[in-house]
PDB file of C-alpha atoms in Angstrom:
ATOM      1  CA  MET A 297      37.172 -32.172  17.108  1.00 44.00           C
ATOM      2  CA  PRO A 298      34.853 -31.577  14.031  1.00 41.00           C
ATOM      3  CA  GLY A 299      36.368 -32.076  10.565  1.00 43.00           C
ATOM      4  CA  PRO A 300      35.861 -29.346   8.125  1.00 40.00           C
ATOM      5  CA  GLU A 301      32.807 -30.836   6.818  1.00 40.00           C
ATOM      6  CA  HIS A 302      30.866 -30.705  10.133  1.00 40.00           C
ATOM      7  CA  LYS A 303      31.990 -27.120  10.519  1.00 38.00           C
ATOM      8  CA  ALA A 304      30.596 -26.204   6.989  1.00 38.00           C
ATOM      9  CA  ARG A 305      27.031 -27.996   7.538  1.00 39.00           C
ATOM     10  CA  SER A 306      26.924 -26.121  10.956  1.00 40.00           C
ATOM     11  CA  ARG A 307      27.078 -22.316   9.194  1.00 46.00           C
ATOM     12  CA  LEU A 308      24.352 -23.523   6.707  1.00 42.00           C
ATOM     13  CA  PRO A 309      21.424 -22.655   8.845  1.00 54.00           C
ATOM     14  CA  SER A 310      22.515 -19.200   9.564  1.00 57.00           C
ATOM     15  CA  ALA A 311      23.199 -18.324   5.955  1.00 54.00           C
ATOM     16  CA  GLU A 312      20.040 -19.978   4.793  1.00 57.00           C
ATOM     17  CA  ARG A 313      18.467 -17.324   7.426  1.00 55.00           C
ATOM     18  CA  THR A 314      20.635 -14.376   6.164  1.00 56.00           C
ATOM     19  CA  THR A 315      19.255 -15.321   2.810  1.00 58.00           C
ATOM     20  CA  THR A 316      15.694 -15.526   3.934  1.00 53.00           C
ATOM     21  CA  TRP A 317      15.844 -12.153   5.272  1.00 55.00           C
ATOM     22  CA  ALA A 318      17.569 -10.792   2.364  1.00 53.00           C
ATOM     23  CA  LEU A 319      14.938 -12.108   0.297  1.00 52.00           C
ATOM     24  CA  LEU A 320      12.169 -10.696   2.632  1.00 49.00           C
ATOM     25  CA  ILE A 321      13.910  -7.431   2.929  1.00 53.00           C
ATOM     26  CA  LEU A 322      14.330  -7.440  -0.806  1.00 54.00           C
ATOM     27  CA  ILE A 323      10.174  -8.370  -1.580  1.00 53.00           C
ATOM     28  CA  LEU A 324       9.099  -5.698   1.208  1.00 49.00           C
ATOM     29  CA  PHE A 325      10.952  -2.777   1.214  1.00 46.00           C
ATOM     30  CA  PRO A 326      10.148  -1.845  -2.140  1.00 46.00           C
ATOM     31  CA  LEU A 327       6.184  -2.040  -1.216  1.00 42.00           C
ATOM     32  CA  TRP A 328       7.128  -0.412   2.432  1.00 43.00           C
ATOM     33  CA  LEU A 329       8.658   2.106  -0.014  1.00 39.00           C
ATOM     34  CA  GLY A 330       5.717   2.781  -2.624  1.00 42.00           C
ATOM     35  CA  ARG A 331       3.473   2.914  -0.038  1.00 41.00           C
ATOM     36  CA  LEU A 332       5.848   5.839   1.895  1.00 35.00           C
ATOM     37  CA  TRP A 333       6.074   7.438  -1.393  1.00 36.00           C
ATOM     38  CA  ALA A 334       2.368   6.975  -2.481  1.00 40.00           C
ATOM     39  CA  ASP A 335       0.024  10.070  -3.178  1.00 45.00           C
ATOM     40  CA  PRO A 336      -2.672   9.079  -0.471  1.00 42.00           C
ATOM     41  CA  ALA A 337      -5.117  11.140  -2.351  1.00 45.00           C
ATOM     42  CA  ASN A 338      -4.886   8.612  -5.180  1.00 44.00           C
ATOM     43  CA  PRO A 339      -5.918   5.449  -4.155  1.00 42.00           C
ATOM     44  CA  SER A 340      -5.675   2.491  -6.213  1.00 42.00           C
ATOM     45  CA  GLY A 341      -8.354   0.097  -7.280  1.00 48.00           C
ATOM     46  CA  LYS A 342     -12.246   0.674  -7.286  1.00 59.00           C
ATOM     47  CA  ASP A 343     -13.907   1.108  -3.801  1.00 72.00           C
ATOM     48  CA  ASP A 344     -17.211   0.014  -3.714  1.00 87.00           C
ATOM     49  CA  THR A 345     -18.075   1.805  -0.604  1.00 94.00           C
ATOM     50  CA  MET A 346     -16.795   5.133  -1.919  1.00 95.00           C
ATOM     51  CA  GLU A 347     -18.753   4.704  -5.018  1.00 96.00           C
ATOM     52  CA  ALA A 348     -21.840   3.818  -2.845  1.00 97.00           C
ATOM     53  CA  ALA A 349     -21.322   7.320  -1.028  1.00 97.00           C
ATOM     54  CA  ARG A 350     -20.670   9.133  -4.303  1.00 97.00           C
ATOM     55  CA  LEU A 351     -23.741   8.009  -5.664  1.00 97.00           C
ATOM     56  CA  ARG A 352     -25.621   8.921  -2.552  1.00 98.00           C
ATOM     57  CA  MET A 353     -24.175  12.303  -2.747  1.00 98.00           C
ATOM     58  CA  VAL A 354     -25.348  13.310  -5.937  1.00 98.00           C
ATOM     59  CA  GLU A 355     -28.689  12.121  -4.970  1.00 98.00           C
ATOM     60  CA  THR A 356     -29.102  13.725  -1.727  1.00 98.00           C
ATOM     61  CA  GLN A 357     -26.729  16.720  -1.639  1.00 97.00           C
ATOM     62  CA  ILE A 358     -27.431  17.919  -5.400  1.00 98.00           C
ATOM     63  CA  VAL A 359     -30.270  16.344  -7.346  1.00 98.00           C
ATOM     64  CA  ALA A 360     -32.690  17.172  -4.465  1.00 97.00           C
ATOM     65  CA  ARG A 361     -31.323  20.411  -4.646  1.00 97.00           C
ATOM     66  CA  ASP A 362     -32.599  21.121  -8.079  1.00 95.00           C
ATOM     67  CA  VAL A 363     -29.381  20.488 -10.283  1.00 97.00           C
ATOM     68  CA  THR A 364     -30.921  18.908 -13.235  1.00 98.00           C
ATOM     69  CA  ASP A 365     -28.181  19.110 -16.164  1.00 98.00           C
ATOM     70  CA  ALA A 366     -27.855  15.493 -16.867  1.00 98.00           C
ATOM     71  CA  ARG A 367     -23.859  15.541 -17.754  1.00 98.00           C
ATOM     72  CA  VAL A 368     -22.907  17.568 -14.641  1.00 98.00           C
ATOM     73  CA  LEU A 369     -24.652  14.730 -12.991  1.00 98.00           C
ATOM     74  CA  ALA A 370     -22.827  12.507 -14.767  1.00 98.00           C
ATOM     75  CA  ALA A 371     -19.507  13.813 -14.049  1.00 98.00           C
ATOM     76  CA  MET A 372     -20.381  14.093 -10.152  1.00 98.00           C
ATOM     77  CA  ARG A 373     -20.934  10.522 -10.385  1.00 98.00           C
ATOM     78  CA  LYS A 374     -17.968   9.706 -12.155  1.00 98.00           C
ATOM     79  CA  VAL A 375     -15.007  11.639 -10.385  1.00 98.00           C
ATOM     80  CA  GLU A 376     -14.057  10.513  -7.209  1.00 97.00           C
ATOM     81  CA  ARG A 377     -13.910  13.183  -4.692  1.00 97.00           C
ATOM     82  CA  HIS A 378     -11.975  11.045  -2.267  1.00 97.00           C
ATOM     83  CA  CYS A 379      -9.083  11.110  -4.703  1.00 96.00           C
ATOM     84  CA  PHE A 380      -8.897  14.571  -4.531  1.00 97.00           C
ATOM     85  CA  VAL A 381      -8.573  15.052  -0.555  1.00 96.00           C
ATOM     86  CA  PRO A 382      -5.955  14.379   1.834  1.00 94.00           C
ATOM     87  CA  PHE A 383      -5.838  10.450   3.168  1.00 94.00           C
ATOM     88  CA  GLU A 384      -6.868  11.708   6.679  1.00 94.00           C
ATOM     89  CA  SER A 385     -10.059  13.456   5.033  1.00 94.00           C
ATOM     90  CA  GLN A 386     -11.494  10.656   2.538  1.00 95.00           C
ATOM     91  CA  SER A 387     -13.775   9.442   4.612  1.00 95.00           C
ATOM     92  CA  GLN A 388     -15.297  13.032   4.918  1.00 96.00           C
ATOM     93  CA  ALA A 389     -15.245  13.130   1.033  1.00 97.00           C
ATOM     94  CA  TYR A 390     -18.861  12.809   0.114  1.00 98.00           C
ATOM     95  CA  GLU A 391     -20.035  15.037   3.203  1.00 97.00           C
ATOM     96  CA  ASP A 392     -22.062  17.872   2.215  1.00 95.00           C
ATOM     97  CA  ARG A 393     -19.123  20.452   3.206  1.00 95.00           C
ATOM     98  CA  PRO A 394     -15.905  22.148   1.673  1.00 95.00           C
ATOM     99  CA  LEU A 395     -12.597  20.270   3.257  1.00 96.00           C
ATOM    100  CA  ARG A 396      -9.105  21.540   3.773  1.00 95.00           C
ATOM    101  CA  ILE A 397      -6.514  20.429   1.180  1.00 96.00           C
ATOM    102  CA  GLY A 398      -3.606  22.614   2.731  1.00 93.00           C
ATOM    103  CA  TYR A 399      -1.853  26.087   2.093  1.00 91.00           C
ATOM    104  CA  GLY A 400      -4.977  27.841   3.496  1.00 88.00           C
ATOM    105  CA  GLN A 401      -7.342  26.559   0.418  1.00 93.00           C
ATOM    106  CA  THR A 402     -10.312  24.255   0.563  1.00 94.00           C
ATOM    107  CA  ILE A 403     -12.151  21.677  -1.789  1.00 96.00           C
ATOM    108  CA  SER A 404     -15.370  23.351  -2.553  1.00 96.00           C
ATOM    109  CA  GLN A 405     -18.682  21.726  -0.911  1.00 96.00           C
ATOM    110  CA  PRO A 406     -19.933  18.978  -3.824  1.00 98.00           C
ATOM    111  CA  TYR A 407     -23.182  21.138  -4.301  1.00 98.00           C
ATOM    112  CA  ILE A 408     -21.416  24.233  -5.221  1.00 98.00           C
ATOM    113  CA  VAL A 409     -18.805  22.581  -7.606  1.00 98.00           C
ATOM    114  CA  ALA A 410     -22.062  21.012  -9.185  1.00 98.00           C
ATOM    115  CA  LYS A 411     -24.037  24.385  -9.318  1.00 98.00           C
ATOM    116  CA  MET A 412     -21.187  26.222 -10.911  1.00 98.00           C
ATOM    117  CA  SER A 413     -20.715  23.664 -13.604  1.00 98.00           C
ATOM    118  CA  GLU A 414     -24.333  23.751 -14.469  1.00 98.00           C
ATOM    119  CA  LEU A 415     -24.307  27.750 -14.366  1.00 98.00           C
ATOM    120  CA  LEU A 416     -21.680  27.755 -17.265  1.00 98.00           C
ATOM    121  CA  ASN A 417     -24.266  25.741 -19.373  1.00 97.00           C
ATOM    122  CA  LEU A 418     -21.449  23.729 -21.305  1.00 98.00           C
ATOM    123  CA  LYS A 419     -22.118  21.540 -24.165  1.00 97.00           C
ATOM    124  CA  GLY A 420     -19.023  19.626 -24.812  1.00 97.00           C
ATOM    125  CA  THR A 421     -17.083  22.203 -27.517  1.00 98.00           C
ATOM    126  CA  GLU A 422     -16.307  24.795 -25.331  1.00 98.00           C
ATOM    127  CA  LYS A 423     -12.618  26.018 -24.172  1.00 98.00           C
ATOM    128  CA  VAL A 424     -12.866  26.797 -20.347  1.00 98.00           C
ATOM    129  CA  LEU A 425     -10.879  29.084 -18.370  1.00 98.00           C
ATOM    130  CA  GLU A 426     -10.593  27.800 -14.448  1.00 98.00           C
ATOM    131  CA  ILE A 427      -9.030  30.749 -11.480  1.00 98.00           C
ATOM    132  CA  GLY A 428      -8.026  28.359  -8.728  1.00 97.00           C
ATOM    133  CA  THR A 429      -7.199  24.727  -9.636  1.00 98.00           C
ATOM    134  CA  GLY A 430      -7.044  24.000  -5.608  1.00 97.00           C
ATOM    135  CA  SER A 431      -7.257  20.063  -5.511  1.00 97.00           C
ATOM    136  CA  GLY A 432      -7.915  19.634  -9.105  1.00 98.00           C
ATOM    137  CA  TYR A 433     -11.804  18.590  -8.687  1.00 98.00           C
ATOM    138  CA  GLN A 434     -13.764  21.344 -10.346  1.00 98.00           C
ATOM    139  CA  ALA A 435     -10.906  20.859 -13.100  1.00 98.00           C
ATOM    140  CA  ALA A 436     -11.728  17.357 -13.523  1.00 98.00           C
ATOM    141  CA  ILE A 437     -15.441  17.775 -13.463  1.00 98.00           C
ATOM    142  CA  LEU A 438     -14.490  20.460 -16.188  1.00 98.00           C
ATOM    143  CA  ALA A 439     -13.021  18.268 -18.286  1.00 98.00           C
ATOM    144  CA  GLU A 440     -15.668  15.575 -18.289  1.00 98.00           C
ATOM    145  CA  LEU A 441     -18.294  18.222 -19.584  1.00 98.00           C
ATOM    146  CA  ALA A 442     -16.236  20.515 -22.026  1.00 98.00           C
ATOM    147  CA  LYS A 443     -13.609  20.084 -24.805  1.00 98.00           C
ATOM    148  CA  ASP A 444     -10.282  22.133 -23.482  1.00 98.00           C
ATOM    149  CA  VAL A 445     -10.186  23.138 -19.945  1.00 98.00           C
ATOM    150  CA  TYR A 446      -7.247  25.793 -18.599  1.00 98.00           C
ATOM    151  CA  SER A 447      -6.629  26.104 -15.124  1.00 98.00           C
ATOM    152  CA  ILE A 448      -4.403  28.121 -13.407  1.00 98.00           C
ATOM    153  CA  GLU A 449      -3.221  28.035  -9.384  1.00 98.00           C
ATOM    154  CA  ILE A 450      -1.231  30.532  -7.403  1.00 97.00           C
ATOM    155  CA  SER A 451       0.232  28.073  -4.681  1.00 96.00           C
ATOM    156  CA  GLN A 452       2.970  26.403  -6.153  1.00 97.00           C
ATOM    157  CA  PRO A 453       2.700  23.124  -4.171  1.00 97.00           C
ATOM    158  CA  LEU A 454      -1.097  22.736  -4.794  1.00 97.00           C
ATOM    159  CA  CYS A 455      -0.122  23.530  -8.463  1.00 97.00           C
ATOM    160  CA  ASN A 456       2.506  20.486  -8.369  1.00 97.00           C
ATOM    161  CA  ARG A 457       0.373  18.407  -6.487  1.00 96.00           C
ATOM    162  CA  ALA A 458      -2.899  18.748  -8.947  1.00 97.00           C
ATOM    163  CA  LYS A 459      -1.060  18.636 -11.945  1.00 96.00           C
ATOM    164  CA  LYS A 460       0.291  14.997 -10.818  1.00 96.00           C
ATOM    165  CA  ARG A 461      -2.910  14.149  -9.923  1.00 96.00           C
ATOM    166  CA  LEU A 462      -4.697  15.010 -12.937  1.00 97.00           C
ATOM    167  CA  GLU A 463      -1.940  13.659 -15.302  1.00 95.00           C
ATOM    168  CA  LYS A 464      -2.827  10.126 -13.837  1.00 95.00           C
ATOM    169  CA  MET A 465      -5.940  10.461 -14.510  1.00 95.00           C
ATOM    170  CA  ASN A 466      -5.462  10.564 -18.423  1.00 94.00           C
ATOM    171  CA  TYR A 467      -7.241  14.112 -18.761  1.00 94.00           C
ATOM    172  CA  ARG A 468      -5.198  14.996 -22.094  1.00 91.00           C
ATOM    173  CA  ARG A 469      -7.121  18.019 -22.976  1.00 95.00           C
ATOM    174  CA  LEU A 470      -7.011  19.552 -19.294  1.00 97.00           C
ATOM    175  CA  HIS A 471      -3.936  22.347 -18.898  1.00 97.00           C
ATOM    176  CA  VAL A 472      -2.670  23.449 -15.606  1.00 98.00           C
ATOM    177  CA  ARG A 473      -0.516  26.157 -14.844  1.00 97.00           C
ATOM    178  CA  CYS A 474       1.175  27.546 -11.507  1.00 97.00           C
ATOM    179  CA  GLY A 475       0.663  31.875 -11.345  1.00 96.00           C
ATOM    180  CA  ASP A 476      -1.377  34.509 -10.598  1.00 96.00           C
ATOM    181  CA  GLY A 477      -4.796  33.756 -11.889  1.00 96.00           C
ATOM    182  CA  TYR A 478      -5.130  37.596 -12.244  1.00 95.00           C
ATOM    183  CA  HIS A 479      -3.721  37.661 -15.591  1.00 94.00           C
ATOM    184  CA  GLY A 480      -5.856  34.864 -17.002  1.00 97.00           C
ATOM    185  CA  TRP A 481      -4.267  32.831 -19.637  1.00 98.00           C
ATOM    186  CA  PRO A 482      -3.730  35.599 -22.689  1.00 97.00           C
ATOM    187  CA  GLU A 483      -2.277  33.404 -24.944  1.00 97.00           C
ATOM    188  CA  ALA A 484      -5.098  30.744 -25.153  1.00 98.00           C
ATOM    189  CA  ALA A 485      -7.874  33.366 -25.207  1.00 98.00           C
ATOM    190  CA  PRO A 486     -10.633  34.049 -25.786  1.00 98.00           C
ATOM    191  CA  PHE A 487     -12.718  31.314 -23.766  1.00 98.00           C
ATOM    192  CA  ASP A 488     -16.220  30.234 -24.242  1.00 98.00           C
ATOM    193  CA  ALA A 489     -16.702  29.863 -20.310  1.00 98.00           C
ATOM    194  CA  ILE A 490     -14.751  31.130 -17.449  1.00 98.00           C
ATOM    195  CA  ILE A 491     -15.012  29.819 -13.985  1.00 98.00           C
ATOM    196  CA  VAL A 492     -13.244  31.379 -10.896  1.00 98.00           C
ATOM    197  CA  THR A 493     -13.194  29.267  -7.708  1.00 97.00           C
ATOM    198  CA  ALA A 494     -11.897  32.289  -4.919  1.00 95.00           C
ATOM    199  CA  ALA A 495     -13.425  35.487  -4.516  1.00 96.00           C
ATOM    200  CA  PRO A 496     -12.018  38.567  -5.737  1.00 97.00           C
ATOM    201  CA  THR A 497     -13.915  41.953  -4.084  1.00 95.00           C
ATOM    202  CA  GLU A 498     -14.798  42.866  -7.986  1.00 95.00           C
ATOM    203  CA  ILE A 499     -14.788  41.240 -11.447  1.00 95.00           C
ATOM    204  CA  PRO A 500     -11.006  40.827 -12.562  1.00 96.00           C
ATOM    205  CA  GLN A 501     -10.916  43.214 -15.837  1.00 96.00           C
ATOM    206  CA  PRO A 502      -8.041  40.819 -17.519  1.00 96.00           C
ATOM    207  CA  ILE A 503     -10.384  38.023 -16.810  1.00 97.00           C
ATOM    208  CA  PHE A 504     -13.177  39.196 -18.220  1.00 97.00           C
ATOM    209  CA  ASP A 505     -11.535  40.704 -21.160  1.00 97.00           C
ATOM    210  CA  GLN A 506     -10.557  36.905 -22.278  1.00 98.00           C
ATOM    211  CA  LEU A 507     -14.058  36.057 -22.401  1.00 98.00           C
ATOM    212  CA  LYS A 508     -15.689  35.761 -25.826  1.00 97.00           C
ATOM    213  CA  PRO A 509     -18.974  37.790 -26.560  1.00 97.00           C
ATOM    214  CA  GLY A 510     -21.557  35.610 -25.607  1.00 96.00           C
ATOM    215  CA  GLY A 511     -19.597  33.991 -23.390  1.00 97.00           C
ATOM    216  CA  ARG A 512     -20.194  33.671 -19.522  1.00 97.00           C
ATOM    217  CA  MET A 513     -18.239  33.758 -16.330  1.00 98.00           C
ATOM    218  CA  VAL A 514     -19.334  32.066 -12.947  1.00 98.00           C
ATOM    219  CA  ILE A 515     -17.851  33.951 -10.048  1.00 98.00           C
ATOM    220  CA  PRO A 516     -18.105  34.546  -6.489  1.00 98.00           C
ATOM    221  CA  VAL A 517     -17.646  38.203  -5.606  1.00 97.00           C
ATOM    222  CA  GLY A 518     -17.343  40.210  -2.432  1.00 95.00           C
ATOM    223  CA  ASP A 519     -15.510  40.590   0.929  1.00 91.00           C
ATOM    224  CA  TRP A 520     -17.106  39.282   3.867  1.00 87.00           C
ATOM    225  CA  GLN A 521     -20.384  39.278   2.235  1.00 92.00           C
ATOM    226  CA  GLN A 522     -19.986  37.185  -1.003  1.00 97.00           C
ATOM    227  CA  GLU A 523     -22.668  36.398  -3.851  1.00 97.00           C
ATOM    228  CA  LEU A 524     -21.903  34.049  -6.253  1.00 98.00           C
ATOM    229  CA  LEU A 525     -22.628  35.432  -9.825  1.00 98.00           C
ATOM    230  CA  VAL A 526     -23.060  34.726 -13.448  1.00 98.00           C
ATOM    231  CA  ILE A 527     -21.756  37.423 -16.186  1.00 98.00           C
ATOM    232  CA  ARG A 528     -22.762  37.135 -19.473  1.00 97.00           C
ATOM    233  CA  LYS A 529     -20.515  39.499 -21.940  1.00 96.00           C
ATOM    234  CA  GLY A 530     -22.741  40.959 -24.770  1.00 94.00           C
ATOM    235  CA  GLU A 531     -21.662  40.893 -28.083  1.00 90.00           C
ATOM    236  CA  ASN A 532     -20.701  44.546 -27.947  1.00 89.00           C
ATOM    237  CA  GLY A 533     -18.364  43.944 -24.983  1.00 88.00           C
ATOM    238  CA  GLY A 534     -21.048  45.033 -22.471  1.00 91.00           C
ATOM    239  CA  ILE A 535     -21.822  43.254 -19.186  1.00 94.00           C
ATOM    240  CA  GLU A 536     -24.483  41.814 -17.775  1.00 95.00           C
ATOM    241  CA  ARG A 537     -24.810  39.867 -14.523  1.00 95.00           C
ATOM    242  CA  ARG A 538     -27.374  37.908 -12.382  1.00 97.00           C
ATOM    243  CA  SER A 539     -26.808  37.012  -8.767  1.00 97.00           C
ATOM    244  CA  ILE A 540     -27.400  33.490  -7.655  1.00 98.00           C
ATOM    245  CA  PHE A 541     -27.093  33.116  -4.238  1.00 97.00           C
ATOM    246  CA  PRO A 542     -24.986  34.227  -1.190  1.00 97.00           C
ATOM    247  CA  VAL A 543     -21.435  32.038  -0.524  1.00 96.00           C
ATOM    248  CA  ARG A 544     -18.444  31.954   1.160  1.00 93.00           C
ATOM    249  CA  PHE A 545     -15.067  31.347  -0.684  1.00 95.00           C
ATOM    250  CA  VAL A 546     -11.439  31.965   0.158  1.00 92.00           C
ATOM    251  CA  PRO A 547     -10.366  35.330  -1.028  1.00 92.00           C
ATOM    252  CA  MET A 548      -8.382  35.364  -4.643  1.00 94.00           C
ATOM    253  CA  THR A 549      -4.866  36.746  -3.979  1.00 92.00           C
ATOM    254  CA  GLY A 550      -2.160  37.646  -6.055  1.00 91.00           C
ATOM    255  CA  LYS A 551      -2.184  40.933  -7.757  1.00 86.00           C
ATOM    256  CA  VAL A 552      -6.046  41.077  -7.479  1.00 83.00           C
ATOM    257  CA  GLN A 553      -5.384  42.095  -3.487  1.00 78.00           C
ATOM    258  CA  LYS A 554      -3.345  45.227  -4.785  1.00 76.00           C
ATOM    259  CA  LYS A 555      -6.064  46.626  -7.059  1.00 62.00           C
TER     260      LYS A 555
END
């Protein structure tokens, strides 16, 4: 019959195995949980492959189509579009097309983002209103170009996601609100420039009213046939419009649909 000392020694390997497994669980479980909860559209660390794709995108899709504003090109090279799309779409982030981001919305084609930004003619001192935050990508580009950016998103889930993403990117002068963009952001008005990233069938009057005299708005307008317009507000409140080219945006939703 083995004595007590032998019994204690025979149990020791099992205790060691239990301790080892416990340590592994303590180490690995937080890592697994962190990956589970991580925002897949916000990968950490620099990705040289993505950076190369982004620089190539700017040259082949944007510079090649005569976007010449140096500040816009710098912003397009800097802001990581793959961080604004779902994980499964990241490999397509720098392709020449829009991508679905959920809830019936899309992130615009890179060229369209660059062109609309250039049409605003921003110098860095402006206060800008964006209607349709979506993924937050256009808002991030605007934050590189203007002093203050106010962005409104009608979809609560998209709004919350964009807020979280942009906060992580430390855009301190970029403000995101969940709500109907038809009403604009009255308490922050007037704005030097306004950009609308969903298409109403006509220019919403409340938004136009929040544009400063001399300011400009870039907006897609139309139903099945849409055109990108640059709207300038005259010093006397009049409206000047210039058509740029045909476009295809998701329709603007909310109160504008009842008008």
